[in-house]
Coordinates of C-alpha atoms in Angstrom, one line a residue:
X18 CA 57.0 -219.5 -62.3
X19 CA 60.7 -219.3 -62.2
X20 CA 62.5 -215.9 -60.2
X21 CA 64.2 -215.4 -63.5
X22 CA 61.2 -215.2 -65.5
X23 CA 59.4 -212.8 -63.3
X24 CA 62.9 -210.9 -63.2
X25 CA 62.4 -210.6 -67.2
X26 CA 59.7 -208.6 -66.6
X27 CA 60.0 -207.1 -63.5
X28 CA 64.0 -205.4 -65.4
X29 CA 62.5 -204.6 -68.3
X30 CA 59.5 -202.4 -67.1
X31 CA 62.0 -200.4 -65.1
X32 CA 64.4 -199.9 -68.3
X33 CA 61.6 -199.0 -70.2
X34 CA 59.8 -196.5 -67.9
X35 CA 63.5 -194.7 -67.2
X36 CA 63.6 -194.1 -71.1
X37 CA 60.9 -193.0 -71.7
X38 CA 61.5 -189.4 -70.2
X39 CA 64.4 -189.1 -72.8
X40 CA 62.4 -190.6 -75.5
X41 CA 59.4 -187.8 -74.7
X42 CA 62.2 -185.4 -75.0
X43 CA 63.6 -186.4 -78.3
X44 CA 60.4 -187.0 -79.8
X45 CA 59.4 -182.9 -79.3
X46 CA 62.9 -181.9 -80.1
X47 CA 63.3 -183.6 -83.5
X48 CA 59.6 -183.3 -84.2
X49 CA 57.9 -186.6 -84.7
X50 CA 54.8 -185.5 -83.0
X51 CA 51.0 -187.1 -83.7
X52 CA 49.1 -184.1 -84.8
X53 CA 45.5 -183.3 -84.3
X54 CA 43.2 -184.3 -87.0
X55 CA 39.8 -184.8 -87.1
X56 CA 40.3 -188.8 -86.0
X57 CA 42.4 -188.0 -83.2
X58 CA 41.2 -187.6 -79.8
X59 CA 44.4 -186.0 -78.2
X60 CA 44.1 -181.8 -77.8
X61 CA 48.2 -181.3 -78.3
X62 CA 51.0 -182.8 -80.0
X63 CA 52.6 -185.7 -78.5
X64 CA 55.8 -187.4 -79.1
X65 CA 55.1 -190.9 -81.1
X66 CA 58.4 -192.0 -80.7
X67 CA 57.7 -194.7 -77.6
X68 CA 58.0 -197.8 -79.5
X69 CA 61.9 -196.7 -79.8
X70 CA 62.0 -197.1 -75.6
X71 CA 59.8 -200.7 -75.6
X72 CA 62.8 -201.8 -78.3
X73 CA 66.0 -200.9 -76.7
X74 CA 64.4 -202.3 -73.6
X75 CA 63.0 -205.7 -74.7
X76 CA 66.9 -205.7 -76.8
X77 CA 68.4 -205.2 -73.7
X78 CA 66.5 -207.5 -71.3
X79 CA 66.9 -210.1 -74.4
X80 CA 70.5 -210.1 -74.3
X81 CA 70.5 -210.4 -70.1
X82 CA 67.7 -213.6 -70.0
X83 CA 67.8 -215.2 -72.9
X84 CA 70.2 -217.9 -74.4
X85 CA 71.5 -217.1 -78.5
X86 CA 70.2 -220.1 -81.1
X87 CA 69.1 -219.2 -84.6
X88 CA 65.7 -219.0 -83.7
X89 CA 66.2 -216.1 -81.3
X90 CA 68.9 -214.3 -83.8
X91 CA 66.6 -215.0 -86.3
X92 CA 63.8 -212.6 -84.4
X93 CA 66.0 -210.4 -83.5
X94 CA 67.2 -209.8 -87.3
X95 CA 63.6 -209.4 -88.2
X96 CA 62.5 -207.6 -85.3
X97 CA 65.3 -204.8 -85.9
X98 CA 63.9 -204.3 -89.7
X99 CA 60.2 -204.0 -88.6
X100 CA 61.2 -201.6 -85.6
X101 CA 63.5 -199.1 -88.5
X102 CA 60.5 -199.5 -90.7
X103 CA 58.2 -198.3 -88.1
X104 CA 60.4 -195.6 -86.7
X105 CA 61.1 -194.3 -90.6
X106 CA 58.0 -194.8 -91.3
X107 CA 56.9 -192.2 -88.1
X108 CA 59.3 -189.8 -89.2
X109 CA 58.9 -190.0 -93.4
X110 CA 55.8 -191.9 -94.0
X111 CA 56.5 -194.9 -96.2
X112 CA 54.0 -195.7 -98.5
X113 CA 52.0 -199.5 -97.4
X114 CA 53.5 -201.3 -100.0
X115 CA 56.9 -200.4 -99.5
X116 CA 56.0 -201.5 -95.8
X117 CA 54.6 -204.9 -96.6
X118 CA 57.8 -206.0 -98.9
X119 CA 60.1 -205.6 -95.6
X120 CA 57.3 -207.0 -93.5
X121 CA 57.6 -210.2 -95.9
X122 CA 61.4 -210.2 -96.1
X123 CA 61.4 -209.8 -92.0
X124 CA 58.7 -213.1 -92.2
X125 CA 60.6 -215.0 -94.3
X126 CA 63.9 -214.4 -92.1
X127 CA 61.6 -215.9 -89.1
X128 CA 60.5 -219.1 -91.3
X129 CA 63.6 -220.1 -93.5
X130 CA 66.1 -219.1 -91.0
X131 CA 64.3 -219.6 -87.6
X132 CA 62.4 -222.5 -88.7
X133 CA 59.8 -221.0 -86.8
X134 CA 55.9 -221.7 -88.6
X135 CA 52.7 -222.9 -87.5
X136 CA 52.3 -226.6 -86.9
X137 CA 49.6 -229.3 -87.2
X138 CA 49.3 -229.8 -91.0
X139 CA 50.6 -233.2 -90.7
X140 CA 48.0 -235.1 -92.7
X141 CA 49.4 -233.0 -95.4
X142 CA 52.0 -234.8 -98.0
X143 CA 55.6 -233.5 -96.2
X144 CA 56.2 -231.4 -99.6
X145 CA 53.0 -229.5 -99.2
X146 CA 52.8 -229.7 -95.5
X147 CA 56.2 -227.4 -95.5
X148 CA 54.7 -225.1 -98.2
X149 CA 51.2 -224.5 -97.0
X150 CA 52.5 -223.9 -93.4
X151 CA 55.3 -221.1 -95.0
X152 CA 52.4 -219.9 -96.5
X153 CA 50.3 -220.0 -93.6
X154 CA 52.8 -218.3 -91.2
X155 CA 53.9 -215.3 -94.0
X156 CA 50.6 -215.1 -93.5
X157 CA 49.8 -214.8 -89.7
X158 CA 52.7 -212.7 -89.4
X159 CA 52.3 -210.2 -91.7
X160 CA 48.2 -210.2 -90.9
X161 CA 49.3 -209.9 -86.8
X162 CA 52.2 -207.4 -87.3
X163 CA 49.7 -204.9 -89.2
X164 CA 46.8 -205.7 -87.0
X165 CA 48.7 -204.3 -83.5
X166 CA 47.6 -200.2 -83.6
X167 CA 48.9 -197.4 -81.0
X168 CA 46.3 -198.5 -78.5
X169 CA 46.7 -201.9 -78.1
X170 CA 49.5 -201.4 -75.6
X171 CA 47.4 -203.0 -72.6
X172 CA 46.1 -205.7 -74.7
X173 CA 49.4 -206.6 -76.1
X174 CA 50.7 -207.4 -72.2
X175 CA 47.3 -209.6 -71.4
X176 CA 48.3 -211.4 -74.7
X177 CA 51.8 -211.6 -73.5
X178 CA 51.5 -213.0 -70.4
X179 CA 48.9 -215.6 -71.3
X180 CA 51.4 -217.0 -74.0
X181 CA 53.9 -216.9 -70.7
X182 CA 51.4 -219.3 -68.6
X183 CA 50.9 -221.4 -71.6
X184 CA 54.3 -222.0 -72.6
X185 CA 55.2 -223.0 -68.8
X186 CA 52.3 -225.4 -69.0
X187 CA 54.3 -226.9 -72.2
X188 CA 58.1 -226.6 -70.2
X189 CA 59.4 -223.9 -71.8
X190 CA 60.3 -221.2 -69.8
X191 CA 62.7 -219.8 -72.3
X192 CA 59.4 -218.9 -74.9
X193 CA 58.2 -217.5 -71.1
X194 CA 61.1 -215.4 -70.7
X195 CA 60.6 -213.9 -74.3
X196 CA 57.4 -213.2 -73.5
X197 CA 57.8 -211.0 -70.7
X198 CA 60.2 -209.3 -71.4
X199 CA 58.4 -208.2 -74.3
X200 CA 55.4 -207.0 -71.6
X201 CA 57.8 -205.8 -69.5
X202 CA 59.0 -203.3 -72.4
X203 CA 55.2 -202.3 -73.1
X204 CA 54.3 -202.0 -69.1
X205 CA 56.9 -199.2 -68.8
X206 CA 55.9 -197.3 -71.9
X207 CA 52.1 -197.8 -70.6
X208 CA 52.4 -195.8 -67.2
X209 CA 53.1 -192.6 -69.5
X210 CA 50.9 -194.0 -72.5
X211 CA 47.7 -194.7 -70.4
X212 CA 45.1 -191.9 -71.0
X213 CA 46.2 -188.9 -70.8
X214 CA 48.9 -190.0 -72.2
X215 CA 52.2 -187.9 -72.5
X216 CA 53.3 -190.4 -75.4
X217 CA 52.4 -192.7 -78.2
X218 CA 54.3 -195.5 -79.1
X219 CA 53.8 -195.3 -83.4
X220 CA 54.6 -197.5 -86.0
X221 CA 57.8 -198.2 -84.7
X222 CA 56.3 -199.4 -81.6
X223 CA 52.9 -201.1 -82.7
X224 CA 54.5 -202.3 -85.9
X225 CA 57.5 -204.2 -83.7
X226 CA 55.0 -205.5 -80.6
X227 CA 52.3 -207.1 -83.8
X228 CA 55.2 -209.0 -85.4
X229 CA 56.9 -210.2 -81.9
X230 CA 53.7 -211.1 -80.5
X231 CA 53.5 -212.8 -84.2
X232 CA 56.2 -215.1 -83.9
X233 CA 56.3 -215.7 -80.5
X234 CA 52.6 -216.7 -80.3
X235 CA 53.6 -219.6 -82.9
X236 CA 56.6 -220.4 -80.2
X237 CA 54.4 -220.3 -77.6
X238 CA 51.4 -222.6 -79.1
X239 CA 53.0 -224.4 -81.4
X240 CA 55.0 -227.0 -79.8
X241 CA 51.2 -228.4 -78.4
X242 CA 50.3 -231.3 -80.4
X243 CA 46.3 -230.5 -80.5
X244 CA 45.4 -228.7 -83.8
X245 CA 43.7 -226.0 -81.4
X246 CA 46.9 -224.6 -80.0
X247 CA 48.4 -224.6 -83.3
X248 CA 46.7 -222.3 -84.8
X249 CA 43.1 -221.9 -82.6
X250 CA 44.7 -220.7 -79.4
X251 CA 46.8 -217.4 -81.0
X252 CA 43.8 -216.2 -83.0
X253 CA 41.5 -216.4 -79.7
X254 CA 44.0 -214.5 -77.7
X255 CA 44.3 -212.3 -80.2
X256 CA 40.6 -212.0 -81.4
X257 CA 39.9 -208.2 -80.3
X258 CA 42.7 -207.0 -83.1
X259 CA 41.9 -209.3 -85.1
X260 CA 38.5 -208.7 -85.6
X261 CA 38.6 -205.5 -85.3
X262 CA 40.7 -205.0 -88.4
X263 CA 38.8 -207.6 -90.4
X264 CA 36.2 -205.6 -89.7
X265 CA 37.2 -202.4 -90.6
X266 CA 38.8 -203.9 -94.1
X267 CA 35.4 -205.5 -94.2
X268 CA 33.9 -201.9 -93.2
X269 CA 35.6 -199.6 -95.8
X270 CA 34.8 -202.8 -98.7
X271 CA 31.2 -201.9 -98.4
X272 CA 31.5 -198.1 -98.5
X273 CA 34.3 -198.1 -101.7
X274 CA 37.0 -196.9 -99.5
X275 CA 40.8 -197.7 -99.4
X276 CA 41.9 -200.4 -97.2
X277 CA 44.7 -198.0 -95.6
X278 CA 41.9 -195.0 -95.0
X279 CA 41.9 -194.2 -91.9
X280 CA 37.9 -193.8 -89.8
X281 CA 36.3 -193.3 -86.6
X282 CA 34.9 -196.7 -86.7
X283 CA 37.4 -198.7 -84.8
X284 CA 36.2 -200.7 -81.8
X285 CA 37.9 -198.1 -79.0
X286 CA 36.0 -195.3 -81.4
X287 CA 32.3 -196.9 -81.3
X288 CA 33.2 -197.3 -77.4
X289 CA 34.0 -193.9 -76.7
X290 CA 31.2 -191.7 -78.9
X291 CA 28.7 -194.5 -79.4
X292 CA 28.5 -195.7 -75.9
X293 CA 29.5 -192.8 -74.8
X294 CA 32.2 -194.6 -72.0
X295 CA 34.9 -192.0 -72.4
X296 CA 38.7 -192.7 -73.6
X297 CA 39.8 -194.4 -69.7
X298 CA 36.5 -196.4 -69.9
X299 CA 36.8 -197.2 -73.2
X300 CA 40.3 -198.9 -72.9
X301 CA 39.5 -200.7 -69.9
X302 CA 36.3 -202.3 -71.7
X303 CA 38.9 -203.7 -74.2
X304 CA 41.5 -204.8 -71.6
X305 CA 38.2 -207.2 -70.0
X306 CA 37.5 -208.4 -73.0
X307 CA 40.7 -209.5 -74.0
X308 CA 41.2 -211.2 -70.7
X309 CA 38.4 -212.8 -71.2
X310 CA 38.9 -214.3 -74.7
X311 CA 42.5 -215.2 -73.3
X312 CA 41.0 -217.0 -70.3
X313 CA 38.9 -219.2 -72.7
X314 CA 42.1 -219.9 -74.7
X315 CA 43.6 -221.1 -71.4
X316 CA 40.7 -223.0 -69.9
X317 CA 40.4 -225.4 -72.6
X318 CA 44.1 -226.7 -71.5
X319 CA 42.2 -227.6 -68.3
X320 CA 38.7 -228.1 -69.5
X321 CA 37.6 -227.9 -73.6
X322 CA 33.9 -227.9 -72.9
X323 CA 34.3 -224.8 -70.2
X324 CA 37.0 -223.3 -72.8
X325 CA 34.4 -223.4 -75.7
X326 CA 31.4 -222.1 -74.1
X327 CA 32.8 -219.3 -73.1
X328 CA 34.3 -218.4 -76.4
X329 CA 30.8 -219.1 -78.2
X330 CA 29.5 -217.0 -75.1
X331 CA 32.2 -213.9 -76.1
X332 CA 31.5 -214.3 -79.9
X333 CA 27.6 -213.9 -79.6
X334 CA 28.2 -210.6 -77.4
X335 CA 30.9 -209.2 -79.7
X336 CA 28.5 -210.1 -82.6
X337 CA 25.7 -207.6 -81.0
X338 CA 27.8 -205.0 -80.3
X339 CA 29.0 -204.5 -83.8
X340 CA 25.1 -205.1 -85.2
X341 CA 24.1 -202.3 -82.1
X342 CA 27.1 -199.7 -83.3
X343 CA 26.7 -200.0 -87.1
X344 CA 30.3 -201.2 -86.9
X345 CA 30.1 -202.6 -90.4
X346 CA 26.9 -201.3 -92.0
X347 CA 23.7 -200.0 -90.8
X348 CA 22.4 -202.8 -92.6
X349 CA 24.4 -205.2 -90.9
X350 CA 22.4 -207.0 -88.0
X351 CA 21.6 -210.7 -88.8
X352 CA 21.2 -211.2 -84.8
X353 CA 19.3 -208.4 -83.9
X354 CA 17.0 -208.9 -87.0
X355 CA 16.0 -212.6 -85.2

């Protein structure tokens, strides 16, 4: 790995953790506080206003690393609506459909503009390969961009940094660079935002990490030629967001409520009052498994065979631990019922 890579990173966390005083500060001052409620686990307000550091710090570590072409302008026009979105979104509360439309327009900027979309369709006709992977991407991106909460700052980095080591593996140190410097951003809002946190980082922040770590996972994977990393590789890294909001849409289907209601069933919920592991606990847990469904993602470069068992391995555990915690239904337990 290249000094200037690690340097991405390494500038970046330091940028971000020197804001974050001021962004505490400005968060109490002007008001835009998470207040208690009867999902929260915090016992005071805190500012939720981070995500405004982990921008300014990934724009400014992207203007000392990285080189301009249309793709990057192109995420950074996108990523500057979905970050004012989030942040007026923290301060106003815009309703989710307004939200989706500028999600949409910021996807569209990354696929018509950027030419960035998901790869390996090729069997298609080129007419309907083009369409069906616009489709595709609008897709991902707008599914990835929503599925990124407030607490996924430690999983975001692990994501991060194994799109990093896998877009070395492919040359491109540039997607690398992007990478970090995104991490970077999120490492120096995590030493105040891991638990007991002083801050949150809010829709500005979680909003603006899901779409980055959106379009930069399809940078990332997509130049491989195997159908896996074009699509297989991002949804393993990102399988514990993933899932976990499939579930809960899934979740609140069965019991007639709104897709946008918020519960206590959330994956860091059932760990922490079902299991009883405690917030800290709770968020490691998720860090490990991450890690782990990121190291199967990159072992199958090396070794497919290693790479799948240990996916298959992950998915059977996960499986039981949302049939054990009623994650979906009490009903719910194919496995357990064998």
């Amino acid at each position: 790995m290249s000094l200037t890579v690690i340097l991405s990173f390494v500038v970046t966390t330091i940028i971000s953790a020197l804001m974050i005083p001021l962004v505490i500060k400005a968060g109490n001052q002007l008001g835009i506080v998470a207040h208690m409620n009867k999902r929260t686990v915090h016992k005071h307000e805190i500012a939720r206003i981070g995500g405004y550091a982990i921008y300014l710090s990934s724009l400014i570590g992207s203007a000392l690393f990285l080189k301009a072409d249309h793709q990057i302008n192109a995420i950074m026009v996108a990523g500057f609506i979905i970050f004012m979105v989030g942040l007026y979104d923290d301060s106003h509360d815009l309703s989710p459909k307004v939200k989706l439309i500028f999600e949409v327009i910021a996807a569209l900027i990354v696929i018509v503009y950027g030419e960035i979309y998901i790869k390996g369709f090729g069997y298609f006709p080129s007419d309907a390969m083009t369409f069906l992977s616009g489709i595709v991407t609008l897709f991902w991106i707008v599914g990835i961009t929503n599925a990124i909460d407030g607490l996924s700052a430690g999983i975001s980095i692990i994501v991060l940094v194994t799109i990093s080591m896998t877009s070395l593996l492919s040359g491109r140190s540039d997607i690398a660079s992007l990478s970090l410097i995104l991490a970077g951003s999120i490492m120096g809002f995590l030493f105040f935002n891991f638990h007991p946190a002083k801050i949150f980082m809010g829709d500005c922040g979680a909003l603006y990490i899901g779409f980055m770590i959106s379009v930069i996972s399809l940078l990332g994977f997509g130049y491989n030629a195997s159908a896996f990393f074009t699509l297989g590789a991002p949804i393993i890294v990102l399988m514990v967001p993933i899932m976990d909001t499939l579930i809960a849409i899934l979740r609140r289907k069965i019991h007639h409520k709104k897709f946008s209601e918020a519960d206590r069933g959330h994956l860091h919920h059932n760990l922490m009052f079902k299991l009883k592991l405690g917030q800290r606990k709770s968020v490691l847990v998720l860090y490990l498994v991450t890690f782990l469904f990121s190291l199967s993602s990159y072992l199958y470069y090396y070794n497919p065979t290693a790479g799948t068992i240990l996916f298959i391995a992950l998915m059977i555990m996960f499986e039981i631990f949302v049939e054990v915690t009623n994650m979906i239904s009490r009903k719910y337990k194919p496995i357990l019922t064998i």
